[in-house]
Short mmCIF file of C-alpha atoms in Angstrom, two decimals:
data_model
loop_
_atom_site.label_atom_id
_atom_site.label_comp_id
_atom_site.label_asym_id
_atom_site.label_seq_id
_atom_site.Cartn_x
_atom_site.Cartn_y
_atom_site.Cartn_z
CA MET J 1 92.86 92.23 108.03
CA ARG J 2 92.25 88.49 108.19
CA LYS J 3 94.12 85.95 110.23
CA GLY J 4 96.22 84.25 107.62
CA SER J 5 96.56 87.31 105.36
CA ILE J 6 99.43 88.44 104.12
CA ALA J 7 98.47 91.90 104.86
CA ALA J 8 98.36 90.57 108.88
CA SER J 9 101.37 89.19 109.09
CA LEU J 10 103.10 92.53 107.82
CA PHE J 11 101.25 94.07 110.86
CA TRP J 12 102.07 91.59 113.84
CA LEU J 13 105.53 91.29 112.05
CA SER J 14 106.24 94.88 111.81
CA ALA J 15 104.16 95.34 115.85
CA GLY J 16 106.33 93.13 117.15
CA TRP J 17 109.36 94.75 115.85
CA LEU J 18 108.05 98.21 116.94
CA ILE J 19 107.54 96.59 120.77
CA VAL J 20 111.19 95.24 121.01
CA ALA J 21 112.52 98.15 119.73
CA LEU J 22 110.51 100.85 121.45
CA VAL J 23 110.90 98.63 124.53
CA ALA J 24 114.72 98.62 124.24
CA THR J 25 115.28 102.65 123.10
CA GLY J 26 113.05 102.84 126.70
CA PHE J 27 115.38 100.91 128.63
CA LEU J 28 118.65 102.71 126.78
CA LEU J 29 117.15 106.23 126.83
CA THR J 30 116.95 105.35 131.07
CA ASP J 31 120.14 104.19 131.41
CA LEU J 32 121.18 107.65 129.28
CA TYR J 33 119.45 109.67 131.87
CA SER J 34 120.75 108.23 134.48
CA ARG J 35 124.54 107.73 133.42
CA ALA J 36 123.97 111.76 132.53
CA LEU J 37 122.74 112.62 136.18
CA ASP J 38 124.92 110.07 138.00
CA THR J 39 128.38 112.31 135.53
CA SER J 40 126.34 115.99 136.73
CA LEU J 41 126.67 114.58 140.11
CA SER J 42 130.02 113.68 140.30
CA GLU J 43 131.27 116.71 138.97
CA THR J 44 128.99 118.76 141.99
CA LEU J 45 130.84 116.89 144.00
CA ASP J 46 134.20 117.48 142.08
CA PHE J 47 133.67 121.22 142.65
CA HIS J 48 132.32 121.21 146.01
CA VAL J 49 135.69 119.56 146.78
CA GLU J 50 138.15 121.73 145.31
CA SER J 51 135.90 124.24 146.81
CA LEU J 52 137.01 122.93 150.47
CA VAL J 53 141.11 122.34 149.66
CA GLY J 54 141.29 125.55 148.29
CA ALA J 55 139.87 127.50 151.05
CA LEU J 56 142.00 124.64 153.78
CA LEU J 57 144.88 125.82 151.41
CA GLU J 58 143.94 129.27 151.96
CA THR J 59 143.10 129.67 155.82
CA THR J 60 145.75 126.42 155.83
CA ASP J 61 143.76 125.94 159.58
CA PRO J 62 141.31 122.93 158.90
CA THR J 63 138.87 124.18 162.13
CA SER J 64 138.64 127.95 160.27
CA PRO J 65 135.22 128.39 160.35
CA ASP J 66 136.01 129.74 156.86
CA ILE J 67 136.25 127.37 155.56
CA ALA J 68 132.04 126.14 154.32
CA LEU J 69 130.27 125.76 151.62
CA THR J 70 126.86 127.52 150.18
CA ASP J 71 124.98 125.18 149.16
CA PRO J 72 122.14 124.48 151.13
CA ARG J 73 121.68 121.36 151.32
CA PHE J 74 124.36 120.44 152.93
CA GLY J 75 122.67 122.67 156.48
CA ARG J 76 120.00 119.71 156.37
CA PRO J 77 120.51 116.68 158.24
CA ARG J 78 119.87 113.43 156.66
CA SER J 79 120.17 114.63 153.05
CA GLY J 80 122.04 112.61 151.98
CA TRP J 81 124.58 115.88 151.43
CA TYR J 82 127.32 115.92 153.77
CA TRP J 83 131.28 116.68 153.82
CA ALA J 84 133.89 116.40 156.57
CA ILE J 85 137.58 117.55 157.06
CA ARG J 86 139.34 114.38 159.07
CA ASP J 87 142.89 113.55 159.01
CA SER J 88 143.76 109.84 158.52
CA ASP J 89 143.04 108.70 161.44
CA GLY J 90 139.53 109.52 161.62
CA VAL J 91 139.51 112.68 163.59
CA LEU J 92 137.55 115.29 162.68
CA TYR J 93 138.34 118.93 162.28
CA ASN J 94 135.36 120.15 160.28
CA LEU J 95 131.85 119.34 159.09
CA SER J 96 128.89 120.46 157.71
CA SER J 97 125.75 120.55 159.91
CA SER J 98 123.85 117.99 158.10
CA VAL J 99 126.89 115.65 159.02
CA VAL J 100 125.39 115.88 163.05
CA GLY J 101 124.37 112.80 164.56
CA ILE J 102 126.18 110.59 161.98
CA ASN J 103 129.83 109.11 161.22
CA LEU J 104 130.49 109.06 157.34
CA PRO J 105 131.97 105.43 155.75
CA GLU J 106 135.37 104.83 155.09
CA ILE J 107 136.41 104.33 151.23
CA THR J 108 138.46 101.31 150.88
CA SER J 109 139.27 101.81 147.11
CA ALA J 110 142.33 102.97 145.42
CA ALA J 111 143.28 106.82 144.79
CA ASP J 112 143.53 107.98 141.04
CA GLY J 113 146.45 109.48 140.44
CA MET J 114 145.42 113.29 141.92
CA GLY J 115 144.52 111.26 145.17
CA ARG J 116 141.10 111.16 144.59
CA ARG J 117 138.90 108.17 145.49
CA THR J 118 135.06 107.62 144.33
CA ALA J 119 132.44 105.24 145.83
CA ILE J 120 128.88 104.68 146.18
CA MET J 121 128.28 104.27 149.84
CA THR J 122 124.98 104.05 152.52
CA ASP J 123 124.33 105.95 155.43
CA ALA J 124 123.34 105.72 159.11
CA PHE J 125 119.12 106.39 157.40
CA GLY J 126 119.39 104.17 154.72
CA THR J 127 119.97 106.97 152.15
CA GLU J 128 122.40 105.83 148.45
CA MET J 129 124.82 108.68 148.46
CA ARG J 130 127.98 108.62 145.98
CA MET J 131 131.50 109.74 148.22
CA VAL J 132 133.67 111.53 146.79
CA GLU J 133 137.32 111.88 148.88
CA ARG J 134 140.68 114.34 148.19
CA THR J 135 144.04 113.64 150.46
CA VAL J 136 145.75 117.39 151.36
CA THR J 137 148.87 117.59 152.60
CA LEU J 138 149.20 120.34 155.01
CA ALA J 139 152.94 119.98 156.91
CA PRO J 140 152.82 117.95 159.14
CA LYS J 141 149.52 116.77 158.72
CA THR J 142 147.91 115.16 155.59
CA TYR J 143 143.73 116.07 155.64
CA GLN J 144 140.98 113.73 154.08
CA ILE J 145 138.25 115.69 152.49
CA VAL J 146 135.28 113.50 152.02
CA VAL J 147 132.13 115.38 149.77
CA THR J 148 128.46 113.72 149.42
CA GLY J 149 125.72 114.06 147.41
CA ASN J 150 122.18 112.00 147.30
CA LEU J 151 122.16 109.23 144.72
CA SER J 152 118.80 107.66 145.95
CA GLU J 153 117.36 111.32 144.42
CA ILE J 154 118.54 110.31 141.34
CA LEU J 155 117.55 106.48 141.09
CA GLU J 156 114.10 108.86 141.60
CA LEU J 157 114.21 111.12 138.82
CA VAL J 158 115.36 108.04 136.96
CA GLY J 159 112.14 106.22 138.04
CA ASP J 160 110.13 108.36 137.42
CA PHE J 161 111.82 109.31 133.90
CA ARG J 162 112.14 105.65 132.86
CA GLY J 163 108.18 105.60 133.75
CA GLN J 164 107.24 108.50 131.35
CA ALA J 165 109.32 107.33 128.76
CA PHE J 166 106.96 104.59 128.35
CA ILE J 167 103.87 106.08 128.50
CA VAL J 168 105.26 107.88 125.47
CA LEU J 169 107.60 105.30 123.89
CA GLY J 170 103.78 103.22 124.63
CA ALA J 171 101.54 106.50 122.68
CA VAL J 172 104.40 106.71 119.67
CA GLY J 173 104.01 102.58 119.57
CA VAL J 174 99.98 102.95 118.68
CA MET J 175 100.59 105.49 116.14
CA LEU J 176 103.01 103.46 114.30
CA ALA J 177 100.79 100.52 114.51
CA VAL J 178 98.54 102.14 113.41
CA MET J 179 100.43 103.46 110.89
CA SER J 180 101.77 99.80 110.14
CA ALA J 181 98.04 98.29 109.77
CA MET J 182 96.85 101.42 106.93
CA VAL J 183 100.86 100.77 105.00
CA ALA J 184 100.04 97.11 104.83
CA ARG J 185 96.43 97.45 103.64
CA PHE J 186 96.96 99.94 101.46
CA ALA J 187 100.17 97.79 100.16
CA MET J 188 97.72 94.46 99.72
CA ARG J 189 94.70 96.74 97.88
CA PRO J 190 96.10 96.32 94.51
CA ILE J 191 96.19 92.35 95.09
CA ALA J 192 92.82 92.57 96.42
CA ARG J 193 91.70 94.62 93.01
CA LEU J 194 93.72 91.59 91.71
CA SER J 195 91.69 89.19 93.92
CA GLN J 196 88.72 90.86 92.86
CA ALA J 197 89.41 91.02 89.02
CA ILE J 198 90.09 86.95 89.19
CA GLU J 199 86.63 86.32 91.00
CA ALA J 200 84.64 88.42 88.42
CA VAL J 201 86.74 86.25 85.25
CA ARG J 202 85.58 83.19 87.01
CA SER J 203 81.94 84.96 88.34
CA GLY J 204 81.27 85.49 84.57
CA ASP J 205 81.25 89.21 85.52
CA SER J 206 84.84 89.88 82.81
CA ALA J 207 86.04 87.98 79.96
CA ASP J 208 89.94 88.75 81.53
CA VAL J 209 91.50 90.10 83.95
CA THR J 210 91.82 93.65 83.80
CA GLY J 211 93.15 97.20 85.44
CA THR J 212 96.64 98.37 85.90
CA TYR J 213 98.51 97.11 88.67
CA PRO J 214 102.22 97.78 90.68
CA ARG J 215 104.99 96.42 88.56
CA GLU J 216 105.43 93.55 91.15
CA ILE J 217 101.99 91.23 90.51
CA ALA J 218 101.71 93.51 86.89
CA PRO J 219 103.19 89.94 85.48
CA LEU J 220 101.13 88.34 87.60
CA ALA J 221 98.14 89.62 86.15
CA GLU J 222 99.48 88.55 82.75
CA GLU J 223 100.45 85.58 83.17
CA VAL J 224 96.71 84.78 84.28
CA ASN J 225 94.94 86.82 81.37
CA GLU J 226 97.61 84.28 79.14
CA LEU J 227 96.29 81.01 81.04
CA LEU J 228 92.73 81.95 79.85
CA ARG J 229 93.46 82.56 76.86
CA SER J 230 94.99 79.32 76.75
CA ASN J 231 92.64 77.32 77.63
CA THR J 232 90.45 78.83 76.17
CA GLN J 233 92.51 77.79 73.36
CA ILE J 234 93.32 74.34 74.06
CA ILE J 235 89.49 73.62 74.67
CA GLU J 236 88.31 74.16 71.26
CA ARG J 237 91.45 72.42 70.03
CA ALA J 238 90.45 69.75 72.01
CA ARG J 239 86.38 69.92 70.83
CA ASN J 240 87.53 70.38 67.06
CA GLN J 241 89.65 67.43 67.51
CA VAL J 242 86.93 65.05 68.81
CA GLY J 243 83.95 66.47 66.14
CA ASN J 244 86.24 65.59 63.75
CA LEU J 245 87.20 62.60 64.48
CA ALA J 246 83.56 61.70 65.57
CA HIS J 247 82.39 62.75 61.66
CA GLY J 248 85.49 61.04 60.50
CA LEU J 249 84.55 57.64 61.93
CA LYS J 250 80.73 57.90 61.27
CA THR J 251 81.01 57.57 57.82
CA PRO J 252 82.75 53.91 57.74
CA ILE J 253 80.40 53.23 60.78
CA ALA J 254 77.98 53.68 58.49
CA VAL J 255 79.61 51.51 55.30
CA LEU J 256 79.90 48.91 57.95
CA ARG J 257 76.49 49.23 58.68
CA ASN J 258 74.94 48.92 54.94
CA GLU J 259 77.22 45.93 54.08
CA ALA J 260 75.96 43.85 56.83
CA GLY J 261 72.40 44.88 56.51
CA ALA J 262 72.85 44.05 53.05
CA ASN J 263 73.89 40.66 53.47
CA LYS J 264 72.93 37.71 55.09
CA GLY J 265 74.67 35.47 57.72
CA PRO J 266 77.09 35.07 60.76
CA LEU J 267 79.41 37.31 59.84
CA ALA J 268 76.68 39.76 58.92
CA ASP J 269 74.98 40.40 61.60
CA VAL J 270 78.21 40.45 64.39
CA VAL J 271 79.32 43.00 62.26
CA LEU J 272 76.54 44.93 62.41
CA ASP J 273 75.98 44.23 66.44
CA GLN J 274 79.00 45.53 66.81
CA SER J 275 79.17 48.35 64.56
CA GLY J 276 75.90 49.56 66.49
CA LYS J 277 78.00 49.15 69.54
CA MET J 278 80.84 51.62 68.21
CA SER J 279 78.49 54.02 66.95
CA ALA J 280 77.45 54.32 70.83
CA ILE J 281 80.82 54.55 72.32
CA VAL J 282 81.43 57.01 69.43
CA ALA J 283 78.20 58.96 70.49
CA THR J 284 78.59 58.82 73.97
CA TYR J 285 81.91 59.88 73.91
CA LEU J 286 81.15 63.09 71.94
CA ASP J 287 78.23 64.12 74.08
CA ARG J 288 81.64 63.94 77.51
CA ALA J 289 83.66 65.61 75.56
CA ARG J 290 80.77 68.38 74.07
CA MET J 291 79.72 68.79 78.34
CA ALA J 292 83.00 68.55 79.65
CA ALA J 293 84.13 71.60 76.88
CA ARG J 294 80.75 73.46 77.55
CA THR J 295 81.55 73.70 81.32
CA SER J 296 85.44 74.61 81.29
CA VAL J 297 84.52 77.60 80.00
CA VAL J 298 85.16 80.03 82.53
CA GLY J 299 83.00 82.48 83.55
CA LYS J 300 79.26 80.76 82.30
CA LYS J 301 76.32 81.04 84.46
CA ALA J 302 72.95 80.83 84.67
CA ASP J 303 69.88 82.01 87.06
CA ALA J 304 68.81 78.79 88.64
CA ALA J 305 65.20 80.04 89.77
CA ALA J 306 64.38 81.55 86.34
CA VAL J 307 65.68 77.98 85.22
CA MET J 308 63.62 76.24 87.55
CA THR J 309 60.51 77.54 86.93
CA ARG J 310 60.23 77.10 83.04
CA LEU J 311 61.15 73.62 83.20
CA VAL J 312 58.27 73.44 86.37
CA ARG J 313 55.94 74.95 83.78
CA VAL J 314 56.88 72.75 81.16
CA MET J 315 56.69 69.70 83.24
CA ARG J 316 53.03 70.61 84.02
CA LYS J 317 52.80 70.63 80.11
CA ILE J 318 53.96 67.34 79.80
CA HIS J 319 52.25 65.76 83.03
CA PRO J 320 49.25 67.06 83.72
CA GLN J 321 48.66 64.06 85.88
CA VAL J 322 50.83 65.15 88.32
CA GLU J 323 50.69 68.18 90.25
CA ILE J 324 54.37 69.91 91.02
CA GLY J 325 54.70 71.86 94.21
CA TRP J 326 56.82 74.81 93.36
CA THR J 327 57.54 77.65 95.45
CA GLU J 328 60.05 80.58 93.64
CA PRO J 329 63.21 81.39 95.86
CA ALA J 330 63.28 84.65 97.64
CA ALA J 331 65.13 87.56 95.25
CA GLY J 332 69.12 87.51 95.02
CA LEU J 333 69.35 83.65 95.11
CA ALA J 334 72.96 83.08 94.29
CA TRP J 335 73.06 82.02 90.55
CA PHE J 336 75.06 78.48 89.16
CA ARG J 337 78.01 78.85 88.28
CA GLY J 338 77.42 77.02 85.01
CA ASP J 339 76.06 76.92 81.57
CA GLU J 340 72.14 77.19 81.36
CA ALA J 341 71.57 74.29 79.04
CA ASP J 342 73.67 71.87 81.44
CA LEU J 343 71.59 73.36 84.46
CA GLU J 344 68.29 72.03 81.91
CA GLU J 345 69.72 68.77 80.78
CA MET J 346 70.24 67.70 84.85
CA ALA J 347 67.05 69.48 86.69
CA GLY J 348 65.04 68.25 83.86
CA ASN J 349 66.25 64.17 83.70
CA LEU J 350 65.81 64.98 87.40
CA LEU J 351 62.46 66.57 87.19
CA ASP J 352 61.05 64.04 84.49
CA ASN J 353 61.96 60.88 86.20
CA ALA J 354 60.21 62.21 89.26
CA CYS J 355 56.88 62.97 87.50
CA LYS J 356 56.70 59.44 85.93
CA TRP J 357 58.17 57.49 89.18
CA SER J 358 55.52 59.46 91.12
CA ARG J 359 51.96 58.79 91.66
CA GLY J 360 50.59 62.28 91.25
CA LYS J 361 52.75 64.28 93.91
CA VAL J 362 55.68 65.98 92.81
CA ASN J 363 57.36 69.10 95.50
CA VAL J 364 60.71 70.79 93.81
CA ALA J 365 62.75 73.52 95.93
CA LEU J 366 66.03 75.33 94.93
CA VAL J 367 68.21 76.89 97.94
CA ALA J 368 71.14 77.95 98.56
CA GLU J 369 73.45 75.99 101.39
CA ARG J 370 76.87 76.95 103.14
CA ILE J 371 78.74 73.83 102.22
CA ASP J 372 82.75 72.87 102.76
CA ASN J 373 83.14 76.61 103.44
CA ALA J 374 81.72 77.41 99.64
CA THR J 375 77.85 78.14 99.03
CA MET J 376 75.92 75.45 96.95
CA LEU J 377 72.68 75.69 95.14
CA VAL J 378 71.09 72.73 96.16
CA LEU J 379 68.16 71.72 94.62
CA ALA J 380 66.13 68.63 96.53
CA ILE J 381 63.16 66.85 94.05
CA GLN J 382 60.63 64.56 96.32
CA ASP J 383 57.64 62.18 94.44
CA ASN J 384 55.63 59.70 96.23
CA GLY J 385 55.93 57.10 93.85
CA PRO J 386 57.56 53.45 95.39
CA GLY J 387 61.26 54.98 95.98
CA LEU J 388 64.41 52.92 95.53
CA THR J 389 66.16 51.16 98.15
CA GLU J 390 69.71 52.25 98.89
CA GLU J 391 71.33 49.03 96.65
CA ASP J 392 68.86 50.02 93.68
CA ALA J 393 69.91 54.23 94.07
CA GLY J 394 73.16 53.02 93.49
CA LYS J 395 72.35 50.58 90.29
CA VAL J 396 70.41 53.37 88.92
CA LEU J 397 73.15 55.74 88.66
CA ARG J 398 75.46 52.59 86.06
CA ARG J 399 74.97 53.81 82.13
CA GLY J 400 71.97 52.14 80.81
CA VAL J 401 70.93 50.49 84.28
CA ARG J 402 67.07 50.48 84.38
CA LEU J 403 64.89 49.48 87.29
CA ASP J 404 61.77 48.96 85.43
CA GLU J 405 61.37 47.79 81.35
CA LYS J 406 57.77 49.45 81.48
CA THR J 407 58.22 53.15 81.91
CA PRO J 408 59.56 54.32 78.95
CA GLY J 409 63.12 55.19 78.18
CA SER J 410 66.77 54.37 77.45
CA GLY J 411 67.82 54.73 81.27
CA LEU J 412 70.83 57.09 80.19
CA GLY J 413 69.24 60.34 81.86
CA LEU J 414 70.43 59.54 85.40
CA ASP J 415 74.06 58.84 83.83
CA ILE J 416 73.87 61.82 81.99
CA VAL J 417 72.77 63.87 84.92
CA LYS J 418 75.96 61.99 87.45
CA GLU J 419 78.09 62.84 84.29
CA LEU J 420 77.58 66.42 83.87
CA VAL J 421 77.74 67.01 88.25
CA ASP J 422 80.93 65.36 88.82
CA VAL J 423 82.12 68.03 85.57
CA TYR J 424 80.82 70.61 87.37
CA GLY J 425 82.20 69.54 90.81
CA GLY J 426 78.48 69.17 92.06
CA LYS J 427 76.64 65.76 93.97
CA LEU J 428 73.68 63.51 93.62
CA ALA J 429 72.45 61.69 96.18
CA LEU J 430 69.26 59.83 96.31
CA LYS J 431 67.65 59.51 99.12
CA ARG J 432 64.52 58.16 100.98
CA SER J 433 61.64 61.41 100.32
CA ALA J 434 59.31 62.72 103.34
CA LEU J 435 56.65 62.50 100.32
CA GLY J 436 57.17 58.20 100.62
CA GLY J 437 58.84 57.89 97.52
CA LEU J 438 62.53 59.25 96.30
CA LEU J 439 64.01 61.88 97.03
CA ALA J 440 66.66 63.66 94.39
CA GLU J 441 69.20 66.03 95.82
CA LEU J 442 70.64 67.96 93.28
CA SER J 443 74.40 70.16 94.80
CA LEU J 444 76.18 72.63 92.31
CA PRO J 445 78.51 75.67 92.41
CA SER J 446 77.03 78.90 92.61
CA ALA J 447 78.21 82.08 91.62
CA ARG J 448 77.41 85.68 92.86
CA ILE J 449 75.27 87.74 91.26
CA SER J 450 76.72 91.79 89.74
CA ALA J 451 75.43 94.79 89.35
CA THR J 452 74.82 93.86 85.88
CA THR J 453 73.98 90.71 85.83
CA ARG J 454 70.17 90.49 84.08
CA PRO J 455 67.74 87.73 84.35
CA SER J 456 67.00 84.81 82.51
CA THR J 457 63.45 85.42 80.21
#
């Protein structure tokens, strides 16, 4: 689960909620357990008080040795379990052996309807205890029967229970977190498959988005396919309209040129000149429209290494006087994401210019580099010619500009390259070469190589 993904968001949201819920559950269980133990202690103390009251009423003598409790905890000193019978003046008449050496505190809270009072006190040894007191009248005196239970033991049990509960809940939380991660990954699988299907379309492995998807995202796949079909239709219509416009203008322009060529005079010269410019403009924009239409088709890709190997072989025949250095890239180099003819046109223009301007040596290299979080194919062509200044490098990219009229050519080559580079979202840079001449560095988008891809021949 990558940072920022839906699966990661679901996982952290569910994990945060689990932590809050489990911590709250731990404290709630601990509180319930504490209340249950305290209730049990209170009921036990009430039972002992009733037992002492019954014994007192039966014997009618508060000092009788028959008044006793069988619970052995009342026989251990400092146990926190004490009982005593005293009058309203605090005079002791009977007590458990565990009370020896200590004074039981007085309960100051109000009594309930049955004459029973309860409170939490601390004995002389620092033991926290719950006290229950019952008032019994045996004419002519009134006696107070006090029984205490060790509350510190309960607090220790509650602490142990809290620790064990959080250990168990922590283990449950880990298991639930793992399950949450598995559910998040499983739930996101259809989206991952849709992403892979779209990537397959973009890289040229498929013409449309294929596969079966859940109802929630199936409409998205259908909309993407509809968008692809609509895009193809729009491009085809635009291409046809541009072609029809160009062909429709060619005939009137040709008529004007023929008529102007058959006549002499200033008007004929102006018509001939302007019609020539019109023909050039029509041809230029027709070429641009064709390039845009070609490169807008989703899914095209070409083996850049094979294309460059073929171009180098051709250029060596065309320029036999130039030594062209070329090392074929290692197998597995990413392909060019676009039309093969466009790649040939861009690379061919740059390589041809390098051969024309070089002084006998040209080096060609093709590598894949990571640029702005995307893999780009970088074609570097350098020569040992005169090179260009920064000012001249900017000028030669303008349409029809040539710095030396003696070298054959129309001056449109670099401009065509620049047009195609812009269409593909690439970059063309002219720098100083290590050989002393010009370095033309062309960066173009790459495409993944699928298992079904076959090398170009």
